[in-house]
Tab-separated table of C-alpha atoms in Angstrom:
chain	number	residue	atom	x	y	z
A	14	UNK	CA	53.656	116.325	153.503
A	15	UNK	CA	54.765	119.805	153.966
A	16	UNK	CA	53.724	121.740	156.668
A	17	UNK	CA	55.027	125.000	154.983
A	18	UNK	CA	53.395	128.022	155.515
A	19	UNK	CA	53.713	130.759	152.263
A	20	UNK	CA	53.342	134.892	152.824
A	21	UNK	CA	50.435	135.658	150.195
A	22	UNK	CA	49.329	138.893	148.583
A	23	UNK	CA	46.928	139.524	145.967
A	24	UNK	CA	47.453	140.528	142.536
A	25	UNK	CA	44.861	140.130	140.488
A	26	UNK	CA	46.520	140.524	136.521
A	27	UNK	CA	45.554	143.444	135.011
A	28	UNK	CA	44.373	141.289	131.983
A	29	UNK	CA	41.617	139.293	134.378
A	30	UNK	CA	40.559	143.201	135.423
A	31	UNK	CA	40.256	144.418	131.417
A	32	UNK	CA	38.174	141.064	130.432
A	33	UNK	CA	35.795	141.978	133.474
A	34	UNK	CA	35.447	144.972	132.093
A	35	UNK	CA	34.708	143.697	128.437
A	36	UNK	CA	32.385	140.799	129.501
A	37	UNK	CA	30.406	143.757	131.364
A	38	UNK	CA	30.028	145.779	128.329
A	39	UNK	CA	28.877	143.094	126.157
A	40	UNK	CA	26.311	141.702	128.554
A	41	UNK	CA	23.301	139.937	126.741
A	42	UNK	CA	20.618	141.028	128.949
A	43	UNK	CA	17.260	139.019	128.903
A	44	UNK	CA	13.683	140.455	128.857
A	45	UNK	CA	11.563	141.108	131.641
A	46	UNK	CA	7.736	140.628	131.907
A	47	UNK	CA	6.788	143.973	132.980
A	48	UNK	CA	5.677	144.845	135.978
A	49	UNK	CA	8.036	142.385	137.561
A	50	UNK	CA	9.536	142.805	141.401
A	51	UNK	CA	11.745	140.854	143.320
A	52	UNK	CA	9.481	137.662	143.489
A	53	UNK	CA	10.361	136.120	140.165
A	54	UNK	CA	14.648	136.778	140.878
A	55	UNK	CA	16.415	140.083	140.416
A	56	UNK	CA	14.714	142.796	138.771
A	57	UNK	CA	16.387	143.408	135.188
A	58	UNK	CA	16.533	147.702	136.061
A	59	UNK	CA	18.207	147.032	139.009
A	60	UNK	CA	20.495	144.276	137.852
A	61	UNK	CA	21.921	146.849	134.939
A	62	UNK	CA	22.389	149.734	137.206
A	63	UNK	CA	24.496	147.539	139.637
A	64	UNK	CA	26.503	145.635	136.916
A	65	UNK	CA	27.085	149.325	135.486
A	66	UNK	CA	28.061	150.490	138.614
A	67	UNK	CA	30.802	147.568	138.743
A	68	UNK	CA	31.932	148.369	135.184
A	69	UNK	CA	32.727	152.280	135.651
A	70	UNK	CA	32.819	152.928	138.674
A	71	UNK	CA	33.697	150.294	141.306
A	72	UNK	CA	37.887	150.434	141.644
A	73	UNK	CA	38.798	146.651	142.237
A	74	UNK	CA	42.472	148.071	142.887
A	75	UNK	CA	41.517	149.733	145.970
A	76	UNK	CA	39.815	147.216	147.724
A	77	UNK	CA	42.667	144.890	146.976
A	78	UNK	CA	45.075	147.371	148.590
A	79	UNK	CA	42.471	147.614	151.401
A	80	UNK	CA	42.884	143.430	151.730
A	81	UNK	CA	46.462	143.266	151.647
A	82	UNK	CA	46.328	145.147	154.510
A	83	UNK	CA	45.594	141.882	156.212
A	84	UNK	CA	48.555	139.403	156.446
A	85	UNK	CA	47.498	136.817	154.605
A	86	UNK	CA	48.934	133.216	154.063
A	87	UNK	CA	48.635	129.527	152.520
A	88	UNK	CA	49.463	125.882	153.360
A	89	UNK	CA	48.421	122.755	152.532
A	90	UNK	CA	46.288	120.604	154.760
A	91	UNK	CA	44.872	117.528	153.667
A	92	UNK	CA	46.304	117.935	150.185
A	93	UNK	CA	44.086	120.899	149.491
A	94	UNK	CA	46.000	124.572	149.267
A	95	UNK	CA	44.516	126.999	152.212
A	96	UNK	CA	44.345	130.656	151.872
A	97	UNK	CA	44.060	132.609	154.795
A	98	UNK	CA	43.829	136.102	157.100
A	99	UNK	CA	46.652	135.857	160.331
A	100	UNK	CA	46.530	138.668	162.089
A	101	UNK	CA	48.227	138.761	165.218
A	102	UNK	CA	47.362	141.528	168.128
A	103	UNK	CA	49.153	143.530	169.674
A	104	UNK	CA	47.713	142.273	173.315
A	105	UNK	CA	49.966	139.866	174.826
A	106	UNK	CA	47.616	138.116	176.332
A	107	UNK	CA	44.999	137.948	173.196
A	108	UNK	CA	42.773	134.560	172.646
A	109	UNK	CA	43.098	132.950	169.206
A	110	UNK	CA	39.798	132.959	167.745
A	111	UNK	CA	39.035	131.131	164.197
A	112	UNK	CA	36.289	133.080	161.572
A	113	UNK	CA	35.008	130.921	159.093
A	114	UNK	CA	32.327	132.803	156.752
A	115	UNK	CA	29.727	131.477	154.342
A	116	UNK	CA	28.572	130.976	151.079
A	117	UNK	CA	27.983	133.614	149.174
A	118	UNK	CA	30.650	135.038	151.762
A	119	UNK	CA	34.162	134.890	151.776
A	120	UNK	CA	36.809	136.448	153.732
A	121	UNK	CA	35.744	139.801	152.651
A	122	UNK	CA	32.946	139.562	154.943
A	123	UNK	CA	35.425	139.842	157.992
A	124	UNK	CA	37.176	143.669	157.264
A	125	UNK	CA	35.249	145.625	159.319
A	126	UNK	CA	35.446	143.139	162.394
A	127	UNK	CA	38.998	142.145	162.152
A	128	UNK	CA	40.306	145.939	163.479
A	129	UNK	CA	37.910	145.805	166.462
A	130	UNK	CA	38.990	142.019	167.324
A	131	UNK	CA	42.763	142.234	167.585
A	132	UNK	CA	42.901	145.572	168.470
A	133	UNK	CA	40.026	146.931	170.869
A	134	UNK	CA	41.596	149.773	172.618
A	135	UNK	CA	41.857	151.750	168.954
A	136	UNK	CA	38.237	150.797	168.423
A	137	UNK	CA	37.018	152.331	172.403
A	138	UNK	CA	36.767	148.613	174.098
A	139	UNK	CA	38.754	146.804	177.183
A	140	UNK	CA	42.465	145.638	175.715
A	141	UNK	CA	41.679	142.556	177.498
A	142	UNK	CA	39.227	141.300	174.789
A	143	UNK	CA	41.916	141.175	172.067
A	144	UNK	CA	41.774	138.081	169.873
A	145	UNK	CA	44.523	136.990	167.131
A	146	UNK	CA	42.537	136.208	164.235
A	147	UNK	CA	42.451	133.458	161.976
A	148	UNK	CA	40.275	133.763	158.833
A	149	UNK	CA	40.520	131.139	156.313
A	150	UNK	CA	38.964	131.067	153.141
A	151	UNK	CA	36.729	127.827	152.639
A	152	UNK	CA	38.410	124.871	150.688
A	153	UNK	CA	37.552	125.764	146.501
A	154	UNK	CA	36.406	129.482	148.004
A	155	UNK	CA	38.288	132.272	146.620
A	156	UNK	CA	42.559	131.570	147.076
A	157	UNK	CA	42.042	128.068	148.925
A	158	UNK	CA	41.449	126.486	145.218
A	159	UNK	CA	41.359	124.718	142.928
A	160	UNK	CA	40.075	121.499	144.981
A	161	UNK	CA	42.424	119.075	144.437
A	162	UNK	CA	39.743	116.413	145.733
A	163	UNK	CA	36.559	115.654	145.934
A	164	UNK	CA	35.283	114.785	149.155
A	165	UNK	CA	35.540	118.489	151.154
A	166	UNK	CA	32.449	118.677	153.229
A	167	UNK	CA	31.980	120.696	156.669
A	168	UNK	CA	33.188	117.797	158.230
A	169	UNK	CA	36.151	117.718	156.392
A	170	UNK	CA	36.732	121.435	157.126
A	171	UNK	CA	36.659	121.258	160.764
A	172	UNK	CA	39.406	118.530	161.031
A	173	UNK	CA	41.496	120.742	158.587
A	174	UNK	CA	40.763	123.898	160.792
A	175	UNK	CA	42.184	121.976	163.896
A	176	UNK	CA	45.380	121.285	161.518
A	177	UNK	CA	45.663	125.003	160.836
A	178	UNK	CA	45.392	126.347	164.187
A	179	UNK	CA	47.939	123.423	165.831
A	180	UNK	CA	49.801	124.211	162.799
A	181	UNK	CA	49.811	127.583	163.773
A	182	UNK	CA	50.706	127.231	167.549
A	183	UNK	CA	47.806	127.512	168.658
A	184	UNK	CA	46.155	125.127	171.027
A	185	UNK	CA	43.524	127.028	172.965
A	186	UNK	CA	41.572	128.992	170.866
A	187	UNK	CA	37.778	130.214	169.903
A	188	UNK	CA	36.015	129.287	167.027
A	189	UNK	CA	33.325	131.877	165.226
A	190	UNK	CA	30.998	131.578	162.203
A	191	UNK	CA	27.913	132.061	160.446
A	192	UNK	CA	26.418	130.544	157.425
A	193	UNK	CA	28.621	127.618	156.659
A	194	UNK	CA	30.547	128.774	159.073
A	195	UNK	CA	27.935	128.168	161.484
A	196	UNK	CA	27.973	124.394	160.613
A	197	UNK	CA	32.059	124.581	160.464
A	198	UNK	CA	32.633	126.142	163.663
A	199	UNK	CA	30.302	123.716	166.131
A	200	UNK	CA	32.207	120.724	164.314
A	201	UNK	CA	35.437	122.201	164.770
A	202	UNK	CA	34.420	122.005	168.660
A	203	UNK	CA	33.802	118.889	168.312
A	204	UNK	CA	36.658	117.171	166.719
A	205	UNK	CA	39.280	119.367	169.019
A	206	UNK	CA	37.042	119.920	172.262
A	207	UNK	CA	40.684	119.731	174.006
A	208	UNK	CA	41.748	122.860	172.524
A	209	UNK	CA	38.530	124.802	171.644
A	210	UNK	CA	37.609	126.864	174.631
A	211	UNK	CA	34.435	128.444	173.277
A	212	UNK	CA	32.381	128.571	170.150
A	213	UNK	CA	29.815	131.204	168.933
A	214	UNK	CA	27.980	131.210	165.785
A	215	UNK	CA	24.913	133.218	164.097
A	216	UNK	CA	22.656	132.246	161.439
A	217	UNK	CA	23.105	128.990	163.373
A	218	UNK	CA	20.839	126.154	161.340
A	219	UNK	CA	18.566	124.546	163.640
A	220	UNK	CA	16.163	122.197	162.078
A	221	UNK	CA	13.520	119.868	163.767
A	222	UNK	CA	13.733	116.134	164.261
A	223	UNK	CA	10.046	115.291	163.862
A	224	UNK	CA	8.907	114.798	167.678
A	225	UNK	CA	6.249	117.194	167.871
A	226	UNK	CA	7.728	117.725	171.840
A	227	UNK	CA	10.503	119.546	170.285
A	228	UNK	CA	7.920	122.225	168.657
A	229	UNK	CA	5.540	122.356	171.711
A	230	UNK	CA	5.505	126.356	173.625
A	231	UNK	CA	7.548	128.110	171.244
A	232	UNK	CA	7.972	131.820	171.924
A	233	UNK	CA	6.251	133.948	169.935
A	234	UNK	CA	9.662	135.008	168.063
A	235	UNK	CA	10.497	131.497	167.379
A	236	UNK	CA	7.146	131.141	165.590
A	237	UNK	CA	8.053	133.548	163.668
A	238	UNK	CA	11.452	131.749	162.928
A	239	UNK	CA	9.333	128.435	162.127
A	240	UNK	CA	7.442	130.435	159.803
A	241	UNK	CA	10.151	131.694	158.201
A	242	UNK	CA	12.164	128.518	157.948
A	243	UNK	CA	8.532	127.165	156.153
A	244	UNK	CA	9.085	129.940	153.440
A	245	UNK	CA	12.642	129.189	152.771
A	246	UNK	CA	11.865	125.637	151.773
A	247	UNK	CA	9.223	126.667	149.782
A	248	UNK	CA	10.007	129.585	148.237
A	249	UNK	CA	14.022	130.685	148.777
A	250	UNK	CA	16.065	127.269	148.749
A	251	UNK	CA	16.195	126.807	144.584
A	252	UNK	CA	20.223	128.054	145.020
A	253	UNK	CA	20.496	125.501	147.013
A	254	UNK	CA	18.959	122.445	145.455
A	255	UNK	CA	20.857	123.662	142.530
A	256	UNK	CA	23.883	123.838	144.058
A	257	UNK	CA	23.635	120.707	146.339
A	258	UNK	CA	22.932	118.440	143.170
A	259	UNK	CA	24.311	119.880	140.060
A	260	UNK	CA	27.191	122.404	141.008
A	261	UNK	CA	29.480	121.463	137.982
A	262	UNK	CA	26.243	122.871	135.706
A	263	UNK	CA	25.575	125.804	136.986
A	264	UNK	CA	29.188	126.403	137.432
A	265	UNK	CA	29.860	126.771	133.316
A	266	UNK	CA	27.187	129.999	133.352
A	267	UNK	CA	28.784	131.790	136.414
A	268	UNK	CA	32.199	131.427	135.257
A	269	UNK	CA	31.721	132.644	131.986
A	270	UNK	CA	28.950	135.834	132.732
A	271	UNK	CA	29.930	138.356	135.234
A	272	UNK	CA	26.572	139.597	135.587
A	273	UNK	CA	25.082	135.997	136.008
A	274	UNK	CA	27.735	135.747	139.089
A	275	UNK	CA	26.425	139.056	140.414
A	276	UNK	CA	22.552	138.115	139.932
A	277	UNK	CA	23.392	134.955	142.046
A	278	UNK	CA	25.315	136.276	144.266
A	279	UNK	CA	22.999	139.898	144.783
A	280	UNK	CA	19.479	137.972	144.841
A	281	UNK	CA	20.372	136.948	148.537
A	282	UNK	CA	22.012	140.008	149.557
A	283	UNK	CA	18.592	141.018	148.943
A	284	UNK	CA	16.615	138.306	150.259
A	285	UNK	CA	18.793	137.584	153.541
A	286	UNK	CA	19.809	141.317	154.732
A	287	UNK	CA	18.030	143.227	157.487
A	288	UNK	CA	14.553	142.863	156.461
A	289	UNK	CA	14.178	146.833	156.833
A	290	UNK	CA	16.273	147.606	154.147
A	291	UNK	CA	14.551	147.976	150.688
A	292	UNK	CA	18.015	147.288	148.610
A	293	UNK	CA	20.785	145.000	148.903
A	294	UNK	CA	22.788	148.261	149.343
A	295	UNK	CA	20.905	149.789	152.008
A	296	UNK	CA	21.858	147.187	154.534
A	297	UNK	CA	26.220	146.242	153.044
A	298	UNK	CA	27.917	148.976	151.518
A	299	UNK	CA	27.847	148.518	147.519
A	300	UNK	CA	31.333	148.486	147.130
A	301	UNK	CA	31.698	146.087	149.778
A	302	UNK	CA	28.675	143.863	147.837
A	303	UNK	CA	31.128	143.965	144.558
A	304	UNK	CA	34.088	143.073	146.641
A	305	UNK	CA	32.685	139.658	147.598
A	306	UNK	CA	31.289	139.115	144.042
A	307	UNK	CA	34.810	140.001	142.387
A	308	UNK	CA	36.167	137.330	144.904
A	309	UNK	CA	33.912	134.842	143.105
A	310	UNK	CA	35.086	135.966	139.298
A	311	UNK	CA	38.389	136.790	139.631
A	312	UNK	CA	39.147	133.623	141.418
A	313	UNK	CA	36.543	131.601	139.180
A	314	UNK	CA	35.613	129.407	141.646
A	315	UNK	CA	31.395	129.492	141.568
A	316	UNK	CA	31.137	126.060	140.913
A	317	UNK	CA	34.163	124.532	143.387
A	318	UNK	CA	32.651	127.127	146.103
A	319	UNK	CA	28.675	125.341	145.521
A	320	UNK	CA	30.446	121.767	145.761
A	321	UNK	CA	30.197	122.525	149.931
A	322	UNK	CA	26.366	121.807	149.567
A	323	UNK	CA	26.647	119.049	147.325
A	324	UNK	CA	29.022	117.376	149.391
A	325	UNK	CA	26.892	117.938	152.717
A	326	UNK	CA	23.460	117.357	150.735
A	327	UNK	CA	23.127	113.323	152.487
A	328	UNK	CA	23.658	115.102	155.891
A	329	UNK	CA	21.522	118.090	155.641
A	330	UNK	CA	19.243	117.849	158.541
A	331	UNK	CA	20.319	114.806	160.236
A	332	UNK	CA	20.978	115.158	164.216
A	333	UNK	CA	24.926	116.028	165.591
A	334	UNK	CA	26.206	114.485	168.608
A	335	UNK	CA	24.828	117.115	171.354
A	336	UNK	CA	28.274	119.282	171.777
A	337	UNK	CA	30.123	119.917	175.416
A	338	UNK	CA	31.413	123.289	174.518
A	339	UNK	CA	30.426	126.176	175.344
A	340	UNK	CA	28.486	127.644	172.818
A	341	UNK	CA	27.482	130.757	172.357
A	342	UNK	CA	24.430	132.373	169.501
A	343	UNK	CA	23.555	135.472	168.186
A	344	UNK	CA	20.264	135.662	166.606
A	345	UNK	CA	19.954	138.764	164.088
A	346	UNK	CA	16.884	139.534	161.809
A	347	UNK	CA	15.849	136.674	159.036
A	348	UNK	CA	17.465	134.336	161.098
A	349	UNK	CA	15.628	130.776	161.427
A	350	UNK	CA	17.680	129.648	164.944
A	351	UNK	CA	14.518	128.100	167.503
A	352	UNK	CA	16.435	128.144	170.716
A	353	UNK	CA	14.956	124.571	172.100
A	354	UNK	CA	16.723	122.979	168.397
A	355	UNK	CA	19.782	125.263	169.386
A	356	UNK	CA	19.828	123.633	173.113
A	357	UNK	CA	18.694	120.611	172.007
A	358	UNK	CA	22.234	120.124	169.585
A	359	UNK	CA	24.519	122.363	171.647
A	360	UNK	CA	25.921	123.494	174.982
A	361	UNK	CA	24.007	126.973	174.563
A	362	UNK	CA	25.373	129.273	177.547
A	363	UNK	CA	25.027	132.771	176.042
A	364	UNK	CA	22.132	133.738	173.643
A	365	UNK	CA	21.354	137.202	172.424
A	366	UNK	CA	18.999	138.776	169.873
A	367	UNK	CA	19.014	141.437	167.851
A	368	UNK	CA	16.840	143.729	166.088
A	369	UNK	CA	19.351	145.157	163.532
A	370	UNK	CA	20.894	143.225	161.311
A	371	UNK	CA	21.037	140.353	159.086
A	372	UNK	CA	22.670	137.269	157.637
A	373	UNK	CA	25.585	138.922	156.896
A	374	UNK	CA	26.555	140.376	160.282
A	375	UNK	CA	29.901	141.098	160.068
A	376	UNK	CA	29.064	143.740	157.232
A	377	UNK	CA	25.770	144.587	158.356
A	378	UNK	CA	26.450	145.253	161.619
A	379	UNK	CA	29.864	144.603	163.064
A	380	UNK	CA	29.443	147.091	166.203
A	381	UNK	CA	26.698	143.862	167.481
A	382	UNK	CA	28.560	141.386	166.582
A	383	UNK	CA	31.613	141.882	167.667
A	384	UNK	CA	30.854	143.061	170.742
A	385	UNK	CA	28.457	140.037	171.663
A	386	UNK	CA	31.761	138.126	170.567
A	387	UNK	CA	33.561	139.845	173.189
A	388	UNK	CA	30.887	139.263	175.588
A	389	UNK	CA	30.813	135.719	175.177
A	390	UNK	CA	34.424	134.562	174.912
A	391	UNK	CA	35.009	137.547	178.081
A	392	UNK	CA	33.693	134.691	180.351
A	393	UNK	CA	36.022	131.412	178.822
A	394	UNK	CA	39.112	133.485	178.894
């Protein structure tokens, strides 16, 4: 198998841009009982002030020049194509250090952090806590698709991440991620522990095991984490019994309505974001919202990009081999991380929490997290 790896750039046709544009204007909107909030899903006002917002206003072109100003690549691993962020620093003696986003993320999440990370003296920080950067986009995610198999769970990922970066030259490196990529990322240290110095995740899924023990003196901030990890099963997880059973279904309405891509996507920009904001927009830039949800349409891949949770759905919640690397967490607002789970599962040397902030870090507030990426990887170097 080739071990090729392709310059990329995008170029979105202008054809996929002007049906956009003509699916937007012809949206059949649904009623709304009045009186409605957020509670019931997004609000129908909001929804068509957003989706007009993307139809006149948002400029797709410029945020595609602003991602080509990443190099970007592919290659094939395990028979699947792999799109991907390389960019190199300047800092001869900078750490390779993997980013693996989330769903409804993508490799958009990562342009405000990238600068910082492979250049810090431009950004005010120490030259010695320059990283190359790796971001790849997840298998069926964005340009790594169409899956050419079934079969691609985290696991998966994680021993086709260790292909990239060996693939790449790189055999001592850091591994980063939240969401998914906080499932990716502790795996990846696990199948390469010879080469992975380091990992640190947020939004790091810790889940309990059913010995009361495990639950026993929480703080009162992990309480609150409990509590909210209570309400997500009850009242936030319907995405992702959706997604982790029927993916191919759900995939035939996001595909073909633009607006039914943005309510999925939008609903937990709302729901996960720092809980002081009152709009998805008050806590990630708008434009920077429609970038990620363009990613989704113009690539058409809503229903390969759910197949991650139907492929880990017979795993969710089942206990990992306790992990030997170092691991580092950031805990940000909404998280559900309980730190005796996240000691319990992994080598936890460096924890930090945060009052500002969200699920989406890396947009919502990159200044925190990349500097307690710094922090932590400063002391494996």
């Amino acid at each position: 198998m080739s071990e090729e790896i392709t310059p990329f750039r995008i170029e979105i046709s202008q054809e996929h841009l002007d049906d956009l544009r003509h699916r937007l204007a012809s949206t059949r909107w649904p009623a709304e009982v009045p009186g409605a909030g957020w509670e019931a899903g997004v609000p129908l006002g909001y929804l068509k002030d957003l989706a007009d917002y993307w139809h006149t206003t948002y400029d797709w072109r410029a945020h595609e020049a602003q991602l080509n100003e990443f190099p970007q690549f592919t290659t094939v691993v395990d028979g699947q194509n792999i799109h991907f962020l390389h960019v190199r620093s300047a800092e001869p003696d900078a750490l390779p250090l993997i980013l693996t986003h989330g769903w409804p993320g993508s490799v958009v999440e990562f342009m405000k952090v990238i600068g910082p990370l492979t250049d810090p003296a431009r950004y005010g920080g120490d030259p010695a806590d320059a990283f190359h950067v790796v971001a790849p986009s997840l298998p069926g995610f964005g340009f790594s698709s169409p899956l050419t198999t079934p079969g691609w769970s985290t696991d998966r990922v994680a021993r086709a991440w260790a292909e990239l970066m060996g693939r790449l030259g790189y055999h001592r490196y850091g591994a980063q991620g939240g969401d998914t990529g906080a499932i990716v990322s502790p795996k990846l240290g696990r199948v390469d522990s010879e080469h992975v110095i380091g990992v640190h995740v947020n939004n790091l899924g810790t889940f309990p095991s059913g010995d009361p023990t495990e639950l026993a003196d929480l703080t009162e901030a992990d309480q609150a984490r409990l509590a909210l990890m209570t309400t997500w099963g009850r009242d936030m997880s319907g995405y992702a019994i959706v997604q982790s059973t029927r993916p191919q279904t759900i995939s035939y309405a996001l595909t073909d309505s633009p607006v039914g891509q943005l309510a999925w996507i939008v609903e937990k920009f709302k729901e996960w974001t720092d809980p002081s904001a009152a709009l998805p927009e008050d806590a990630v830039d708008r434009d920077l919202i429609l970038t990620d949800v363009s990613m989704y349409w113009l690539t058409g891949t809503a229903g390969s990009a759910a197949r991650i949770y139907y492929e880990d759905a017979n795993s969710w919640g089942q206990a990992q081999p306790r992990s030997s690397v170092p691991t580092g967490v950031a805990v940000f607002p909404n998280d559900i991380t309980l730190r005796p789970l996240a000691e319990r599962d992994h080598n936890v040397v460096h924890w930090t929490e945060f009052s500002r902030g969200g699920h989406f870090p890396a947009m919502e507030a990159p200044d925190l997290l990349v500097d307690d990426v710094r922090g932590f990887f400063r002391k494996l170097r």
